[in-house]
Short mmCIF file of C-alpha atoms and ligand atoms in Angstrom, two decimals:
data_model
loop_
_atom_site.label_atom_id
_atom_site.label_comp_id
_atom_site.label_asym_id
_atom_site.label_seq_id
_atom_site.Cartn_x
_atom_site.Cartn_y
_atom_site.Cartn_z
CA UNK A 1 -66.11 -36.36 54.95
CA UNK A 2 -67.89 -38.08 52.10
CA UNK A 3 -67.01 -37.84 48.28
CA UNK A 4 -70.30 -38.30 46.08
CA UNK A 5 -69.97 -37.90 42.48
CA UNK A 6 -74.10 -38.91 41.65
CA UNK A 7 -76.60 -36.34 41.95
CA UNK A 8 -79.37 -39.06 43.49
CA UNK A 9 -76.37 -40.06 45.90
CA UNK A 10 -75.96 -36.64 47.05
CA UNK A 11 -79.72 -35.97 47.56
CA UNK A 12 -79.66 -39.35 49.02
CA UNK A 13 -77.28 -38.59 51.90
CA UNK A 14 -78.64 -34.99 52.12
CA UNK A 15 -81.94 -36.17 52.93
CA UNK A 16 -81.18 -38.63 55.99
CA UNK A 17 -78.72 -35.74 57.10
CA UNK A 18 -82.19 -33.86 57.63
CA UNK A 19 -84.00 -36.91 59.20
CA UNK A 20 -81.18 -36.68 62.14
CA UNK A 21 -81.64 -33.04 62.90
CA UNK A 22 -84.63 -32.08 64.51
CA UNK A 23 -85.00 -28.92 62.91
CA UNK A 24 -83.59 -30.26 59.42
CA UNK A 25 -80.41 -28.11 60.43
CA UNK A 26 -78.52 -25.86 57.82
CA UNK A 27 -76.58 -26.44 54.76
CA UNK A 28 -74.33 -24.60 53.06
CA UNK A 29 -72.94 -24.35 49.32
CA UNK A 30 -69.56 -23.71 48.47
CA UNK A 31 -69.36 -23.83 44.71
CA UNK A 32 -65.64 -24.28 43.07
CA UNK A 33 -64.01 -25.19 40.10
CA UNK A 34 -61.19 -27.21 42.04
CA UNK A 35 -57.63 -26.61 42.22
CA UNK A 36 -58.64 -25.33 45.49
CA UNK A 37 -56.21 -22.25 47.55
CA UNK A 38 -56.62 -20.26 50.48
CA UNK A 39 -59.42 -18.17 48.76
CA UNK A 40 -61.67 -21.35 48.64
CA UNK A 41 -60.69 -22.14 52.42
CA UNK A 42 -61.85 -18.64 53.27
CA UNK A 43 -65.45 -19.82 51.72
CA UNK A 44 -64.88 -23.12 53.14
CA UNK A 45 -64.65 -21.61 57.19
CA UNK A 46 -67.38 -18.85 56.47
CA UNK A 47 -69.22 -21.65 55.15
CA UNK A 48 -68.83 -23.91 58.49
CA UNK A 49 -69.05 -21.24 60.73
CA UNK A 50 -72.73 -20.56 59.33
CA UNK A 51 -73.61 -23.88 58.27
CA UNK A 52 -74.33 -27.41 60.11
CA UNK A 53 -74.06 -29.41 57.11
CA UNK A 54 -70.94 -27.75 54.55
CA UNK A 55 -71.03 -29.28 51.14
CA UNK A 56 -68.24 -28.52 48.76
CA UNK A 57 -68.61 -29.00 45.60
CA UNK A 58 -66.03 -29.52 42.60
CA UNK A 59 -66.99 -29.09 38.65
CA UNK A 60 -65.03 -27.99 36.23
CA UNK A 61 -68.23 -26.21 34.18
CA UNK A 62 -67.47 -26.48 30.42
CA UNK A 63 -71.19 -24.34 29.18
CA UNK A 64 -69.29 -21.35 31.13
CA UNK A 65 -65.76 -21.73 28.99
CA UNK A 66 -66.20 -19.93 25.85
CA UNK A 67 -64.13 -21.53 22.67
CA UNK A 68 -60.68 -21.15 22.54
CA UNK A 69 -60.73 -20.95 26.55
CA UNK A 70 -59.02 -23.07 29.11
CA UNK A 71 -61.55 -25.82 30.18
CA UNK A 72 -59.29 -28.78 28.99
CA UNK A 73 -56.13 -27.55 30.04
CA UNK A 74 -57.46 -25.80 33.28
CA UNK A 75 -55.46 -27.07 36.65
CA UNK A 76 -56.93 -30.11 37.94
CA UNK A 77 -55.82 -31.61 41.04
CA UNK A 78 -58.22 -34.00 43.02
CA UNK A 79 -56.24 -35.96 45.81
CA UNK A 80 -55.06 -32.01 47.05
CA UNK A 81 -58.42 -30.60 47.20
CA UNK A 82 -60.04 -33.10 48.99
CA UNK A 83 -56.94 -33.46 51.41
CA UNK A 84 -57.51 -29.44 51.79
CA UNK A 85 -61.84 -30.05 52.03
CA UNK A 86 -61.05 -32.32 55.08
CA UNK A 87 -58.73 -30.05 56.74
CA UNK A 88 -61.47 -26.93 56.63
CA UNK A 89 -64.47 -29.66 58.03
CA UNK A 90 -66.61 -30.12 54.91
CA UNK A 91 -68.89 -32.67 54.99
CA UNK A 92 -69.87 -33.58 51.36
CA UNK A 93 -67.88 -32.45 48.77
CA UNK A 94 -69.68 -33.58 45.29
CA UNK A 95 -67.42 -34.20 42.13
CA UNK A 96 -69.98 -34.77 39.18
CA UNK A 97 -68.86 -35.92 36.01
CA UNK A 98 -69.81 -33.51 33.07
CA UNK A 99 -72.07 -36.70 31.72
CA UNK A 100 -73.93 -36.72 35.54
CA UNK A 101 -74.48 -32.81 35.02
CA UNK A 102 -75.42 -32.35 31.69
CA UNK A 103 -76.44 -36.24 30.70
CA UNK A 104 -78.05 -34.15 26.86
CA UNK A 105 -77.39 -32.06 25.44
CA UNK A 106 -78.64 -28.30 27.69
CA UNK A 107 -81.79 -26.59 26.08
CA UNK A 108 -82.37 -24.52 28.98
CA UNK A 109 -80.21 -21.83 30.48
CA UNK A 110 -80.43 -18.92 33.24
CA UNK A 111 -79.88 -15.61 31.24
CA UNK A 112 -79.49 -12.95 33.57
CA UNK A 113 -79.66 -9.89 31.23
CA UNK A 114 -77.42 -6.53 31.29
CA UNK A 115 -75.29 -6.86 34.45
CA UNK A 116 -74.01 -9.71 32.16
CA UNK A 117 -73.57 -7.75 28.96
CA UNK A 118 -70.30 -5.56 30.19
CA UNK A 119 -66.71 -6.03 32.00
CA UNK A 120 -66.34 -10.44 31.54
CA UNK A 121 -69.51 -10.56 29.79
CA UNK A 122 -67.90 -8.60 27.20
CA UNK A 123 -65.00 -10.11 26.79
CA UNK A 124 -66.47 -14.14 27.58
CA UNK A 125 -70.13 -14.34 25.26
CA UNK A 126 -72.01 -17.28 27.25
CA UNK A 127 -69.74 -17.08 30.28
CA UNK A 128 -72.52 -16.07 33.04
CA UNK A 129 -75.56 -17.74 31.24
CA UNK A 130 -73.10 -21.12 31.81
CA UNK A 131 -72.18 -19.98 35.90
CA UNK A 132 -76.04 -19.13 36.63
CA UNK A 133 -77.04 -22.32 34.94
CA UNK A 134 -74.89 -24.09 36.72
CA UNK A 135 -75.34 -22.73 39.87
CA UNK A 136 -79.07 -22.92 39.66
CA UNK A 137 -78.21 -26.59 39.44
CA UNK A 138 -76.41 -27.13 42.02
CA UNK A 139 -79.14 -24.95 44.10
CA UNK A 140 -81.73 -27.27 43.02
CA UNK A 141 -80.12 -30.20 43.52
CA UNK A 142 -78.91 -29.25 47.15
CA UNK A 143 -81.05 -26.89 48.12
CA UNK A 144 -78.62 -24.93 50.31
CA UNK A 145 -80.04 -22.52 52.96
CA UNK A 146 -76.78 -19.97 51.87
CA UNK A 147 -74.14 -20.52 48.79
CA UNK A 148 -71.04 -18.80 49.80
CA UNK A 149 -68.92 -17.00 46.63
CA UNK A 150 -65.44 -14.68 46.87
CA UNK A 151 -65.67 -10.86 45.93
CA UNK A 152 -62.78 -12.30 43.79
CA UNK A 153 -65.41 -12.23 40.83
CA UNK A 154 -67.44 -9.56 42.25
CA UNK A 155 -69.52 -9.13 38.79
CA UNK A 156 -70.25 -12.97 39.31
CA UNK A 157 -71.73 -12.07 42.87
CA UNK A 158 -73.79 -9.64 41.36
CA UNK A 159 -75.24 -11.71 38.25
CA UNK A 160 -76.09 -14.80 41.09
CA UNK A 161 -77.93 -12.13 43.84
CA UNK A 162 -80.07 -10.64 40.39
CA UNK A 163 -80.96 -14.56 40.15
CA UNK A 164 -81.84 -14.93 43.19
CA UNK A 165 -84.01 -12.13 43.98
CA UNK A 166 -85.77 -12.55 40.27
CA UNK A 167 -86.69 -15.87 40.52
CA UNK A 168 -87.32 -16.31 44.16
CA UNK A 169 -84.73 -18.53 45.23
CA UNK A 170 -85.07 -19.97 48.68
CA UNK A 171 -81.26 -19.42 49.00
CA UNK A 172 -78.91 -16.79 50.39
CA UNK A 173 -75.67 -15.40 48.80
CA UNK A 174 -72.71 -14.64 51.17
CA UNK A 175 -70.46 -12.57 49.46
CA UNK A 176 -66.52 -13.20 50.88
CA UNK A 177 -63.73 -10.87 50.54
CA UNK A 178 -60.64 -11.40 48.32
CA UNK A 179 -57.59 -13.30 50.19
CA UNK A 180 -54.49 -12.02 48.57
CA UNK A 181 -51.12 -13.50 48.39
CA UNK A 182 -48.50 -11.42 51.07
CA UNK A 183 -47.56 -9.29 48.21
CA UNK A 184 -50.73 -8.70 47.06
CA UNK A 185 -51.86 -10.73 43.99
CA UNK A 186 -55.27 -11.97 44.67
CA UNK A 187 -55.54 -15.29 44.95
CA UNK A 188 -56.47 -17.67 41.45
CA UNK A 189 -56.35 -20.91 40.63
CA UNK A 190 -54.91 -19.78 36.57
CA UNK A 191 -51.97 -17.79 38.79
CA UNK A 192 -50.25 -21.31 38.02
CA UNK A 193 -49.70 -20.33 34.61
CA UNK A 194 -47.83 -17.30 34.87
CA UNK A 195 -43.94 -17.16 34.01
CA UNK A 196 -41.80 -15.40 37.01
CA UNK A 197 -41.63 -12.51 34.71
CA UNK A 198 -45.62 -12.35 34.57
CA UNK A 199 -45.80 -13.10 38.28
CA UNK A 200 -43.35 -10.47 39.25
CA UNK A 201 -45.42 -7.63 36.82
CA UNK A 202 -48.73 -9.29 37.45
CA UNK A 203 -48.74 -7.09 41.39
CA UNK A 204 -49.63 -4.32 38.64
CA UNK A 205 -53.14 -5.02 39.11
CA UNK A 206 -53.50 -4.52 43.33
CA UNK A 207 -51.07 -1.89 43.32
CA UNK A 208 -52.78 -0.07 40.36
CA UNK A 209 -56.18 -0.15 42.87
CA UNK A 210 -54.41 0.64 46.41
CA UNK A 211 -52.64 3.41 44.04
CA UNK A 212 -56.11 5.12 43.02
CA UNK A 213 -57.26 4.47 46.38
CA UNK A 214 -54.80 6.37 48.30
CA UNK A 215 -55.07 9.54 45.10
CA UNK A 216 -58.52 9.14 46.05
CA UNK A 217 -57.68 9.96 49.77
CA UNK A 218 -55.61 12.85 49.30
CA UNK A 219 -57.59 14.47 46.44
CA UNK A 220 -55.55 13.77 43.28
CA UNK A 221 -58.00 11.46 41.72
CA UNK A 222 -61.53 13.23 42.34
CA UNK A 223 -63.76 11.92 39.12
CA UNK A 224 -64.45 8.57 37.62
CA UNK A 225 -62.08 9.49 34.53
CA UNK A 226 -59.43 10.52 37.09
CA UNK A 227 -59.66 7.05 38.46
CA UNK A 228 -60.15 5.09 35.37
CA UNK A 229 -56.77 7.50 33.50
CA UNK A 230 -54.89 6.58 36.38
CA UNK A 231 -55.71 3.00 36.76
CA UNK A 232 -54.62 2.99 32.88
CA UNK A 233 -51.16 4.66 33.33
CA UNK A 234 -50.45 2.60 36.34
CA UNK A 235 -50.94 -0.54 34.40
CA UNK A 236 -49.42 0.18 31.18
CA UNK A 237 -46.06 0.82 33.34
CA UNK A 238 -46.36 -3.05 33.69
CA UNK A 239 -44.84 -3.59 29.47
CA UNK A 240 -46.00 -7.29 29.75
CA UNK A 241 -49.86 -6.58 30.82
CA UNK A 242 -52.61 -6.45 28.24
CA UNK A 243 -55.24 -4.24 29.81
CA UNK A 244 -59.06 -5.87 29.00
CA UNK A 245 -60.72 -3.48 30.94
CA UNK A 246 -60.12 -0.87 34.14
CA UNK A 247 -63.52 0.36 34.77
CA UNK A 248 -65.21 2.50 37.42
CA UNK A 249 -68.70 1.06 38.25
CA UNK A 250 -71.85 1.45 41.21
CA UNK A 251 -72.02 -2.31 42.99
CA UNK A 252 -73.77 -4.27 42.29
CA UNK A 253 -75.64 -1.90 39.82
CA UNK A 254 -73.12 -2.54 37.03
CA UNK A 255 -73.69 1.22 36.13
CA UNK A 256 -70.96 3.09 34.52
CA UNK A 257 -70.27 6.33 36.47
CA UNK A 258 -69.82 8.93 34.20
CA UNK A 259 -66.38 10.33 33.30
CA UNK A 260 -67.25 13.91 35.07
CA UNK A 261 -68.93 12.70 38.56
CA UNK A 262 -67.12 13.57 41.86
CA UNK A 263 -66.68 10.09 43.28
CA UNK A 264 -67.51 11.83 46.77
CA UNK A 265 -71.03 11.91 45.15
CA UNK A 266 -71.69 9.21 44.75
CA UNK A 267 -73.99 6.97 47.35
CA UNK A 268 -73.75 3.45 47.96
CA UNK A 269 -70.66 1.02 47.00
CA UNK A 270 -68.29 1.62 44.10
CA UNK A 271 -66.38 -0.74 42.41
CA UNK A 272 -63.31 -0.49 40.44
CA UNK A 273 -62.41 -3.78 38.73
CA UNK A 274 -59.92 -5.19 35.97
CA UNK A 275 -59.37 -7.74 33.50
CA UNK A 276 -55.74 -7.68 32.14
CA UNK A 277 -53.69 -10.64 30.16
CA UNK A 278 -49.73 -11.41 31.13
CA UNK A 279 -49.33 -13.76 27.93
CA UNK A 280 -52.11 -16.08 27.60
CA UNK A 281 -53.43 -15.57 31.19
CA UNK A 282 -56.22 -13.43 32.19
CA UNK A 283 -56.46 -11.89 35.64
CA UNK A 284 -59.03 -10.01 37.12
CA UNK A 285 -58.90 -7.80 40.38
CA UNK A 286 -61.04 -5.15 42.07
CA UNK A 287 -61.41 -3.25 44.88
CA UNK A 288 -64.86 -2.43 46.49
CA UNK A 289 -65.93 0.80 48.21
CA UNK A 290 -68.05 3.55 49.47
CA UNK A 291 -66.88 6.38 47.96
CA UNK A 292 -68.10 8.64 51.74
CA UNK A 293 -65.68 6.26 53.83
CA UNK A 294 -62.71 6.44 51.58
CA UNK A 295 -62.70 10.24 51.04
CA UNK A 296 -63.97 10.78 54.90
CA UNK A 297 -60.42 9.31 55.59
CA UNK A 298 -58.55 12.39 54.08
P1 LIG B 1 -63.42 -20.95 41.06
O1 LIG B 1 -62.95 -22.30 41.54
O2 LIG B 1 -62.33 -20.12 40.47
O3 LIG B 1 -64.66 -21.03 40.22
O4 LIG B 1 -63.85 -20.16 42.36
C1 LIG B 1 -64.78 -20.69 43.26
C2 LIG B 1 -65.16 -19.65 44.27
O5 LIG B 1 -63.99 -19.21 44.96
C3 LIG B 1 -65.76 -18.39 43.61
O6 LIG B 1 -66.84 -17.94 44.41
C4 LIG B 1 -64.62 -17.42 43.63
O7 LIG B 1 -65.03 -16.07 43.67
C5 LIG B 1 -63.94 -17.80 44.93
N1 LIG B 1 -62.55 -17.33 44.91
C6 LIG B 1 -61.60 -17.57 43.98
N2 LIG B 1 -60.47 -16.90 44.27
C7 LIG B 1 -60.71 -16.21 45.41
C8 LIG B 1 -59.94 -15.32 46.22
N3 LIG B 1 -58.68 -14.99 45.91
N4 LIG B 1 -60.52 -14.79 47.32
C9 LIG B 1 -61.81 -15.10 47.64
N5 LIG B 1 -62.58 -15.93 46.93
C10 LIG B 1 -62.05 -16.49 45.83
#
């Protein structure tokens, strides 16, 4: 495995990667901000079962950290994730320096406009237009056949596959599910900063989604404001969570479904996500589906 931390370096060793391989072979992307868990791994193998060459790459992003956010405080831990990048066979992993990435000061951003105007848009001005900066970076630099991202921040999925298909990308996004802890909190690298107490009522969020999911099954939750008052009631009963938001939305549309549509209406995938703050942390969840399987199951 080789650490690179220049951007020439990296296109350096990319290139005579291709000069070896008869037919160039196949690289993959696996984006992160570090502080890496099993939800990264899960990119990680996707990303070297599809890929010959697996690069990895590390950057704390501060254009997508709005003020008053986390970037200088947010978990850093180096020697771990690249002990952790070995173990799931990456190749490259590539740790620029904020100077390397943005040398001056950035005139030019990716603006990806109303799928990033609701749910974390909302609540984080800037946030996306930083991610699908940065990510059209690192696709440029790279050039990865596919670029591998967890359903974890499904909005952020679909924000990068609008890039994509509007500006012609040469570059395929693999959407991965969400790996959850035993007890069901999904996976995060901010979970470090929750008290026990915020731990213990931060399950609020998975439960409050299986919950509507199974009402959902048996008929007690039929319409979108069925869902969304339930997901509500379920999380308030949690007296340390903050709710953000607990929307009901068509994937990867964005488009609010109405408070009086039958969710067995509806075609195509559904999601229902959250944002909801234990203290100073914010979580987000969701749960992704297709409103004819799930009721089909009653
Ligand atoms: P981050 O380091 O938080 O920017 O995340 C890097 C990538 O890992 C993103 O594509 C996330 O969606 C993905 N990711 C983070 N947590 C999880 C999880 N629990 N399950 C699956 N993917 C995840």
């Amino acid at each position: 495995m080789k650490v690179i931390r220049t951007i020439s370096g990296l296109r350096q060793e990319l290139n005579s990667l291709k000069q070896t391989r008869k037919d160039g072979g196949s690289v993959g992307l696996v984006p992160t901000m570090g502080f890496l868990h099993a939800g990264h791994a899960s990119l990680m193998t996707r990303a070297r079962e599809m890929s010959d060459t697996v690069v990895l790459s590390i950057f704390v992003n501060p254009i997508q950290f709005g003020p008053g956010e986390d970037y200088e405080t947010y978990p850093r831990d180096e020697e771990r994730d690249l002990a952790l990048a070995e173990r799931h066979g990456i190749d490259i992993v590539f740790i620029p320096t904020v100077q390397e990435m943005y040398p001056k000061q950035v005139k030019t951003k990716i603006v990806v406009s109303e799928l990033t105007s609701l749910l974390c848009g909302a609540s984080r001005p800037g946030h996306f237009d930083g991610v699908t900066t940065v990510v059209s970076k690192l696709i440029n630099i790279i050039k990865p056949n596919r670029a591998f991202f967890g359903l974890k921040d499904a909005q952020q999925v679909a924000v990068l596959q609008q890039m994509v298909t509007d500006l012609n990308l040469d570059v395929e996004i693999i959407p991965c599910p969400i790996i959850r802890e035993k007890d069901g909190l999904a996976l995060s690298s901010r979970n470090v900063y929750l008290s026990q107490e915020e731990r213990t009522q931060a399950l609020i969020l998975s439960r409050s989604l299986n919950d509507v999911r199974e009402a959902m099954n048996c008929g007690k939750a039929t319409t979108a404001a069925e869902a969304r008052l339930m997901l509500n009631e379920i999380i308030h009963s949690a007296p340390l969570a903050v709710i953000e938001y607990a929307e009901v939305l068509s994937f990867p549309e964005l488009s609010r479904v109405e408070d009086d549509t039958l969710l067995v209406d509806l075609q195509g995938q559904v999601i229902m996500a959250l944002a909801v703050k234990f203290g100073k942390t914010r979580l987000i969840d969701n749960l992704l589906f297709t409103p004819k399987e799930v009721l089909s199951l009653v």
